[in-house]
Amino acid sequence: MQAQVGDIRMHWREVGAGDVVLFVHGFPFDSGMWAEQLDRIPRRFRLIAPDLRGFGSSTRGEAPVSMDRFADDLVGLLDHLGIDRTVVCGLSMGGYVAFALWRRHPDRIRALVLCATRAGADTEEARRARFELAGRVREGGSRVAADEQVPRLLSERTFRDRPEVADRVREMIESTDRATIVAALEAMAARPDSTPLLAGISVPTLVVAGGDDRVVKAEEMRRMADAIPEARFQTIPEAGHLPPLECPAEFNLALVHFLEAIQGH
């Protein structure tokens, strides 16, 4: 599905009817990373997975890319669809967008699912690494990002037992326009520290960590969950940085249990 949302043509995937879940993909992917959720989660939930601006089939538009811009785009999509409030499920960069949504549009959020993400801003070292990667991608294209990212993103079990997942991840990265990758890297480097928001999150929250995540360690995510009032914390032991792709059955079970627990909230 596609619609004009502000200055972009936004594409999204949608199935089901009922309580709404908005899936926000990570970097540098697209809505296809949520295929196992849209295919397998019961259709009594309305599942919406957009492509953020510049990713997948959404246009990039003229406005500068930022986490706040991504958040405002998503609110524009909710407005287009006539949705007042939604569960927001964000992975990695999608978690950064979820924090921007909470900061800018808390009235639109019914609950949060934060997966393989962190609240803190980049360290100087991490910021420098993003700018260096952006430079290499500018020169060498999206394949440079795939070569660097894929080995870090997946668990050893995924590489061993589900090599097709690694192939799919590489395919998504390589199909992303290099200018979008560069813009997103710079936007992530510039994002603010969301740690001060944690104590004020007043909606039900589920925090999901991959036990073999080398990008955001499970213990860091546990500390984040501890800082959010009454947040639930779930580790998926054999997943790396992409639990919804690597261990979809376990991720979906945790998500559905959470959604059922908050019905009527």
mmCIF file with all atom_site columns, N, CA and C in Angstrom, residues 131-180:
data_model
loop_
_atom_site.group_PDB
_atom_site.id
_atom_site.type_symbol
_atom_site.label_atom_id
_atom_site.label_alt_id
_atom_site.label_comp_id
_atom_site.label_asym_id
_atom_site.label_entity_id
_atom_site.label_seq_id
_atom_site.pdbx_PDB_ins_code
_atom_site.Cartn_x
_atom_site.Cartn_y
_atom_site.Cartn_z
_atom_site.occupancy
_atom_site.B_iso_or_equiv
_atom_site.pdbx_formal_charge
_atom_site.auth_seq_id
_atom_site.auth_comp_id
_atom_site.auth_asym_id
_atom_site.auth_atom_id
_atom_site.pdbx_PDB_model_num
ATOM 1   N N  . PHE A 1 131 ? 30.273 8.035   10.798 1.00 0.00 ? 131 PHE A N  1
ATOM 2   C CA . PHE A 1 131 ? 30.704 8.947   9.736  1.00 0.00 ? 131 PHE A CA 1
ATOM 3   C C  . PHE A 1 131 ? 31.730 8.282   8.818  1.00 0.00 ? 131 PHE A C  1
ATOM 4   N N  . GLU A 1 132 ? 32.594 7.450   9.390  1.00 0.00 ? 132 GLU A N  1
ATOM 5   C CA . GLU A 1 132 ? 33.576 6.742   8.558  1.00 0.00 ? 132 GLU A CA 1
ATOM 6   C C  . GLU A 1 132 ? 32.882 5.754   7.627  1.00 0.00 ? 132 GLU A C  1
ATOM 7   N N  . LEU A 1 133 ? 31.892 5.020   8.158  1.00 0.00 ? 133 LEU A N  1
ATOM 8   C CA . LEU A 1 133 ? 31.149 4.097   7.309  1.00 0.00 ? 133 LEU A CA 1
ATOM 9   C C  . LEU A 1 133 ? 30.390 4.867   6.229  1.00 0.00 ? 133 LEU A C  1
ATOM 10  N N  . ALA A 1 134 ? 29.801 6.004   6.599  1.00 0.00 ? 134 ALA A N  1
ATOM 11  C CA . ALA A 1 134 ? 29.081 6.816   5.611  1.00 0.00 ? 134 ALA A CA 1
ATOM 12  C C  . ALA A 1 134 ? 30.010 7.201   4.465  1.00 0.00 ? 134 ALA A C  1
ATOM 13  N N  . GLY A 1 135 ? 31.240 7.564   4.780  1.00 0.00 ? 135 GLY A N  1
ATOM 14  C CA . GLY A 1 135 ? 32.201 7.916   3.739  1.00 0.00 ? 135 GLY A CA 1
ATOM 15  C C  . GLY A 1 135 ? 32.512 6.744   2.832  1.00 0.00 ? 135 GLY A C  1
ATOM 16  N N  . ARG A 1 136 ? 32.664 5.564   3.425  1.00 0.00 ? 136 ARG A N  1
ATOM 17  C CA . ARG A 1 136 ? 32.971 4.382   2.610  1.00 0.00 ? 136 ARG A CA 1
ATOM 18  C C  . ARG A 1 136 ? 31.779 3.993   1.728  1.00 0.00 ? 136 ARG A C  1
ATOM 19  N N  . VAL A 1 137 ? 30.568 4.154   2.254  1.00 0.00 ? 137 VAL A N  1
ATOM 20  C CA . VAL A 1 137 ? 29.376 3.832   1.469  1.00 0.00 ? 137 VAL A CA 1
ATOM 21  C C  . VAL A 1 137 ? 29.213 4.823   0.318  1.00 0.00 ? 137 VAL A C  1
ATOM 22  N N  . ARG A 1 138 ? 29.508 6.087   0.584  1.00 0.00 ? 138 ARG A N  1
ATOM 23  C CA . ARG A 1 138 ? 29.452 7.096   -0.481 1.00 0.00 ? 138 ARG A CA 1
ATOM 24  C C  . ARG A 1 138 ? 30.337 6.683   -1.662 1.00 0.00 ? 138 ARG A C  1
ATOM 25  N N  . GLU A 1 139 ? 31.488 6.163   -1.318 1.00 0.00 ? 139 GLU A N  1
ATOM 26  C CA . GLU A 1 139 ? 32.451 5.784   -2.359 1.00 0.00 ? 139 GLU A CA 1
ATOM 27  C C  . GLU A 1 139 ? 32.131 4.431   -2.975 1.00 0.00 ? 139 GLU A C  1
ATOM 28  N N  . GLY A 1 140 ? 31.795 3.450   -2.143 1.00 0.00 ? 140 GLY A N  1
ATOM 29  C CA . GLY A 1 140 ? 31.703 2.074   -2.619 1.00 0.00 ? 140 GLY A CA 1
ATOM 30  C C  . GLY A 1 140 ? 30.307 1.517   -2.783 1.00 0.00 ? 140 GLY A C  1
ATOM 31  N N  . GLY A 1 141 ? 29.284 2.240   -2.321 1.00 0.00 ? 141 GLY A N  1
ATOM 32  C CA . GLY A 1 141 ? 27.915 1.771   -2.485 1.00 0.00 ? 141 GLY A CA 1
ATOM 33  C C  . GLY A 1 141 ? 27.411 0.932   -1.326 1.00 0.00 ? 141 GLY A C  1
ATOM 34  N N  . SER A 1 142 ? 26.180 0.464   -1.464 1.00 0.00 ? 142 SER A N  1
ATOM 35  C CA . SER A 1 142 ? 25.484 -0.233  -0.381 1.00 0.00 ? 142 SER A CA 1
ATOM 36  C C  . SER A 1 142 ? 26.155 -1.545  0.004  1.00 0.00 ? 142 SER A C  1
ATOM 37  N N  . ARG A 1 143 ? 26.857 -2.154  -0.940 1.00 0.00 ? 143 ARG A N  1
ATOM 38  C CA . ARG A 1 143 ? 27.518 -3.421  -0.630 1.00 0.00 ? 143 ARG A CA 1
ATOM 39  C C  . ARG A 1 143 ? 28.556 -3.246  0.485  1.00 0.00 ? 143 ARG A C  1
ATOM 40  N N  . VAL A 1 144 ? 29.175 -2.077  0.564  1.00 0.00 ? 144 VAL A N  1
ATOM 41  C CA . VAL A 1 144 ? 30.134 -1.805  1.637  1.00 0.00 ? 144 VAL A CA 1
ATOM 42  C C  . VAL A 1 144 ? 29.444 -1.928  2.992  1.00 0.00 ? 144 VAL A C  1
ATOM 43  N N  . ALA A 1 145 ? 28.227 -1.373  3.097  1.00 0.00 ? 145 ALA A N  1
ATOM 44  C CA . ALA A 1 145 ? 27.469 -1.469  4.345  1.00 0.00 ? 145 ALA A CA 1
ATOM 45  C C  . ALA A 1 145 ? 27.123 -2.921  4.652  1.00 0.00 ? 145 ALA A C  1
ATOM 46  N N  . ALA A 1 146 ? 26.734 -3.679  3.622  1.00 0.00 ? 146 ALA A N  1
ATOM 47  C CA . ALA A 1 146 ? 26.391 -5.085  3.842  1.00 0.00 ? 146 ALA A CA 1
ATOM 48  C C  . ALA A 1 146 ? 27.605 -5.875  4.326  1.00 0.00 ? 146 ALA A C  1
ATOM 49  N N  . ASP A 1 147 ? 28.759 -5.654  3.706  1.00 0.00 ? 147 ASP A N  1
ATOM 50  C CA . ASP A 1 147 ? 29.963 -6.376  4.096  1.00 0.00 ? 147 ASP A CA 1
ATOM 51  C C  . ASP A 1 147 ? 30.318 -6.108  5.560  1.00 0.00 ? 147 ASP A C  1
ATOM 52  N N  . GLU A 1 148 ? 30.108 -4.883  6.006  1.00 0.00 ? 148 GLU A N  1
ATOM 53  C CA . GLU A 1 148 ? 30.460 -4.548  7.381  1.00 0.00 ? 148 GLU A CA 1
ATOM 54  C C  . GLU A 1 148 ? 29.388 -4.952  8.380  1.00 0.00 ? 148 GLU A C  1
ATOM 55  N N  . GLN A 1 149 ? 28.113 -4.814  7.992  1.00 0.00 ? 149 GLN A N  1
ATOM 56  C CA . GLN A 1 149 ? 27.031 -4.998  8.951  1.00 0.00 ? 149 GLN A CA 1
ATOM 57  C C  . GLN A 1 149 ? 26.650 -6.464  9.164  1.00 0.00 ? 149 GLN A C  1
ATOM 58  N N  . VAL A 1 150 ? 26.548 -7.230  8.103  1.00 0.00 ? 150 VAL A N  1
ATOM 59  C CA . VAL A 1 150 ? 26.008 -8.590  8.233  1.00 0.00 ? 150 VAL A CA 1
ATOM 60  C C  . VAL A 1 150 ? 26.758 -9.425  9.269  1.00 0.00 ? 150 VAL A C  1
ATOM 61  N N  . PRO A 1 151 ? 28.099 -9.440  9.276  1.00 0.00 ? 151 PRO A N  1
ATOM 62  C CA . PRO A 1 151 ? 28.778 -10.277 10.277 1.00 0.00 ? 151 PRO A CA 1
ATOM 63  C C  . PRO A 1 151 ? 28.495 -9.868  11.718 1.00 0.00 ? 151 PRO A C  1
ATOM 64  N N  . ARG A 1 152 ? 28.136 -8.608  11.962 1.00 0.00 ? 152 ARG A N  1
ATOM 65  C CA . ARG A 1 152 ? 27.890 -8.122  13.314 1.00 0.00 ? 152 ARG A CA 1
ATOM 66  C C  . ARG A 1 152 ? 26.462 -8.367  13.777 1.00 0.00 ? 152 ARG A C  1
ATOM 67  N N  . LEU A 1 153 ? 25.543 -8.540  12.821 1.00 0.00 ? 153 LEU A N  1
ATOM 68  C CA . LEU A 1 153 ? 24.119 -8.466  13.166 1.00 0.00 ? 153 LEU A CA 1
ATOM 69  C C  . LEU A 1 153 ? 23.525 -9.788  13.628 1.00 0.00 ? 153 LEU A C  1
ATOM 70  N N  . LEU A 1 154 ? 24.083 -10.899 13.165 1.00 0.00 ? 154 LEU A N  1
ATOM 71  C CA . LEU A 1 154 ? 23.444 -12.192 13.379 1.00 0.00 ? 154 LEU A CA 1
ATOM 72  C C  . LEU A 1 154 ? 24.243 -13.056 14.338 1.00 0.00 ? 154 LEU A C  1
ATOM 73  N N  . SER A 1 155 ? 23.530 -13.935 15.022 1.00 0.00 ? 155 SER A N  1
ATOM 74  C CA . SER A 1 155 ? 24.191 -14.836 15.968 1.00 0.00 ? 155 SER A CA 1
ATOM 75  C C  . SER A 1 155 ? 24.933 -15.944 15.226 1.00 0.00 ? 155 SER A C  1
ATOM 76  N N  . GLU A 1 156 ? 25.840 -16.593 15.932 1.00 0.00 ? 156 GLU A N  1
ATOM 77  C CA . GLU A 1 156 ? 26.549 -17.729 15.335 1.00 0.00 ? 156 GLU A CA 1
ATOM 78  C C  . GLU A 1 156 ? 25.567 -18.828 14.936 1.00 0.00 ? 156 GLU A C  1
ATOM 79  N N  . ARG A 1 157 ? 24.540 -19.032 15.749 1.00 0.00 ? 157 ARG A N  1
ATOM 80  C CA . ARG A 1 157 ? 23.540 -20.060 15.428 1.00 0.00 ? 157 ARG A CA 1
ATOM 81  C C  . ARG A 1 157 ? 22.832 -19.732 14.114 1.00 0.00 ? 157 ARG A C  1
ATOM 82  N N  . THR A 1 158 ? 22.498 -18.463 13.895 1.00 0.00 ? 158 THR A N  1
ATOM 83  C CA . THR A 1 158 ? 21.814 -18.091 12.662 1.00 0.00 ? 158 THR A CA 1
ATOM 84  C C  . THR A 1 158 ? 22.695 -18.363 11.457 1.00 0.00 ? 158 THR A C  1
ATOM 85  N N  . PHE A 1 159 ? 23.956 -17.968 11.530 1.00 0.00 ? 159 PHE A N  1
ATOM 86  C CA . PHE A 1 159 ? 24.857 -18.235 10.403 1.00 0.00 ? 159 PHE A CA 1
ATOM 87  C C  . PHE A 1 159 ? 24.972 -19.740 10.141 1.00 0.00 ? 159 PHE A C  1
ATOM 88  N N  . ARG A 1 160 ? 24.986 -20.536 11.211 1.00 0.00 ? 160 ARG A N  1
ATOM 89  C CA . ARG A 1 160 ? 25.173 -21.979 11.073 1.00 0.00 ? 160 ARG A CA 1
ATOM 90  C C  . ARG A 1 160 ? 23.903 -22.670 10.584 1.00 0.00 ? 160 ARG A C  1
ATOM 91  N N  . ASP A 1 161 ? 22.777 -22.360 11.211 1.00 0.00 ? 161 ASP A N  1
ATOM 92  C CA . ASP A 1 161 ? 21.557 -23.135 10.989 1.00 0.00 ? 161 ASP A CA 1
ATOM 93  C C  . ASP A 1 161 ? 20.568 -22.492 10.027 1.00 0.00 ? 161 ASP A C  1
ATOM 94  N N  . ARG A 1 162 ? 20.666 -21.162 9.847  1.00 0.00 ? 162 ARG A N  1
ATOM 95  C CA . ARG A 1 162 ? 19.701 -20.479 8.980  1.00 0.00 ? 162 ARG A CA 1
ATOM 96  C C  . ARG A 1 162 ? 20.434 -19.510 8.053  1.00 0.00 ? 162 ARG A C  1
ATOM 97  N N  . PRO A 1 163 ? 21.294 -20.018 7.196  1.00 0.00 ? 163 PRO A N  1
ATOM 98  C CA . PRO A 1 163 ? 22.064 -19.127 6.313  1.00 0.00 ? 163 PRO A CA 1
ATOM 99  C C  . PRO A 1 163 ? 21.170 -18.306 5.397  1.00 0.00 ? 163 PRO A C  1
ATOM 100 N N  . GLU A 1 164 ? 19.961 -18.773 5.145  1.00 0.00 ? 164 GLU A N  1
ATOM 101 C CA . GLU A 1 164 ? 19.059 -18.012 4.288  1.00 0.00 ? 164 GLU A CA 1
ATOM 102 C C  . GLU A 1 164 ? 18.679 -16.672 4.916  1.00 0.00 ? 164 GLU A C  1
ATOM 103 N N  . VAL A 1 165 ? 18.712 -16.609 6.261  1.00 0.00 ? 165 VAL A N  1
ATOM 104 C CA . VAL A 1 165 ? 18.441 -15.335 6.930  1.00 0.00 ? 165 VAL A CA 1
ATOM 105 C C  . VAL A 1 165 ? 19.567 -14.347 6.643  1.00 0.00 ? 165 VAL A C  1
ATOM 106 N N  . ALA A 1 166 ? 20.799 -14.827 6.712  1.00 0.00 ? 166 ALA A N  1
ATOM 107 C CA . ALA A 1 166 ? 21.933 -13.960 6.383  1.00 0.00 ? 166 ALA A CA 1
ATOM 108 C C  . ALA A 1 166 ? 21.838 -13.471 4.941  1.00 0.00 ? 166 ALA A C  1
ATOM 109 N N  . ASP A 1 167 ? 21.428 -14.346 4.034  1.00 0.00 ? 167 ASP A N  1
ATOM 110 C CA . ASP A 1 167 ? 21.269 -13.944 2.636  1.00 0.00 ? 167 ASP A CA 1
ATOM 111 C C  . ASP A 1 167 ? 20.199 -12.876 2.496  1.00 0.00 ? 167 ASP A C  1
ATOM 112 N N  . ARG A 1 168 ? 19.099 -13.038 3.239  1.00 0.00 ? 168 ARG A N  1
ATOM 113 C CA . ARG A 1 168 ? 17.996 -12.063 3.165  1.00 0.00 ? 168 ARG A CA 1
ATOM 114 C C  . ARG A 1 168 ? 18.421 -10.713 3.737  1.00 0.00 ? 168 ARG A C  1
ATOM 115 N N  . VAL A 1 169 ? 19.158 -10.740 4.836  1.00 0.00 ? 169 VAL A N  1
ATOM 116 C CA . VAL A 1 169 ? 19.638 -9.496  5.439  1.00 0.00 ? 169 VAL A CA 1
ATOM 117 C C  . VAL A 1 169 ? 20.564 -8.768  4.465  1.00 0.00 ? 169 VAL A C  1
ATOM 118 N N  . ARG A 1 170 ? 21.480 -9.513  3.864  1.00 0.00 ? 170 ARG A N  1
ATOM 119 C CA . ARG A 1 170 ? 22.388 -8.892  2.894  1.00 0.00 ? 170 ARG A CA 1
ATOM 120 C C  . ARG A 1 170 ? 21.607 -8.304  1.721  1.00 0.00 ? 170 ARG A C  1
ATOM 121 N N  . GLU A 1 171 ? 20.623 -9.028  1.249  1.00 0.00 ? 171 GLU A N  1
ATOM 122 C CA . GLU A 1 171 ? 19.815 -8.554  0.122  1.00 0.00 ? 171 GLU A CA 1
ATOM 123 C C  . GLU A 1 171 ? 19.117 -7.233  0.456  1.00 0.00 ? 171 GLU A C  1
ATOM 124 N N  . MET A 1 172 ? 18.547 -7.141  1.670  1.00 0.00 ? 172 MET A N  1
ATOM 125 C CA . MET A 1 172 ? 17.871 -5.898  2.061  1.00 0.00 ? 172 MET A CA 1
ATOM 126 C C  . MET A 1 172 ? 18.846 -4.730  2.099  1.00 0.00 ? 172 MET A C  1
ATOM 127 N N  . ILE A 1 173 ? 20.025 -4.971  2.666  1.00 0.00 ? 173 ILE A N  1
ATOM 128 C CA . ILE A 1 173 ? 21.000 -3.881  2.771  1.00 0.00 ? 173 ILE A CA 1
ATOM 129 C C  . ILE A 1 173 ? 21.466 -3.444  1.392  1.00 0.00 ? 173 ILE A C  1
ATOM 130 N N  . GLU A 1 174 ? 21.802 -4.410  0.541  1.00 0.00 ? 174 GLU A N  1
ATOM 131 C CA . GLU A 1 174 ? 22.343 -4.073  -0.778 1.00 0.00 ? 174 GLU A CA 1
ATOM 132 C C  . GLU A 1 174 ? 21.294 -3.398  -1.664 1.00 0.00 ? 174 GLU A C  1
ATOM 133 N N  . SER A 1 175 ? 20.015 -3.623  -1.388 1.00 0.00 ? 175 SER A N  1
ATOM 134 C CA . SER A 1 175 ? 18.967 -2.998  -2.196 1.00 0.00 ? 175 SER A CA 1
ATOM 135 C C  . SER A 1 175 ? 18.620 -1.598  -1.707 1.00 0.00 ? 175 SER A C  1
ATOM 136 N N  . THR A 1 176 ? 19.209 -1.172  -0.578 1.00 0.00 ? 176 THR A N  1
ATOM 137 C CA . THR A 1 176 ? 18.946 0.162   -0.053 1.00 0.00 ? 176 THR A CA 1
ATOM 138 C C  . THR A 1 176 ? 19.869 1.169   -0.738 1.00 0.00 ? 176 THR A C  1
ATOM 139 N N  . ASP A 1 177 ? 19.301 2.269   -1.173 1.00 0.00 ? 177 ASP A N  1
ATOM 140 C CA . ASP A 1 177 ? 20.070 3.296   -1.866 1.00 0.00 ? 177 ASP A CA 1
ATOM 141 C C  . ASP A 1 177 ? 21.195 3.831   -0.989 1.00 0.00 ? 177 ASP A C  1
ATOM 142 N N  . ARG A 1 178 ? 22.351 4.020   -1.577 1.00 0.00 ? 178 ARG A N  1
ATOM 143 C CA . ARG A 1 178 ? 23.508 4.461   -0.782 1.00 0.00 ? 178 ARG A CA 1
ATOM 144 C C  . ARG A 1 178 ? 23.256 5.814   -0.127 1.00 0.00 ? 178 ARG A C  1
ATOM 145 N N  . ALA A 1 179 ? 22.544 6.719   -0.805 1.00 0.00 ? 179 ALA A N  1
ATOM 146 C CA . ALA A 1 179 ? 22.277 8.035   -0.222 1.00 0.00 ? 179 ALA A CA 1
ATOM 147 C C  . ALA A 1 179 ? 21.399 7.917   1.017  1.00 0.00 ? 179 ALA A C  1
ATOM 148 N N  . THR A 1 180 ? 20.479 6.970   1.007  1.00 0.00 ? 180 THR A N  1
ATOM 149 C CA . THR A 1 180 ? 19.634 6.741   2.178  1.00 0.00 ? 180 THR A CA 1
ATOM 150 C C  . THR A 1 180 ? 20.467 6.196   3.332  1.00 0.00 ? 180 THR A C  1
#
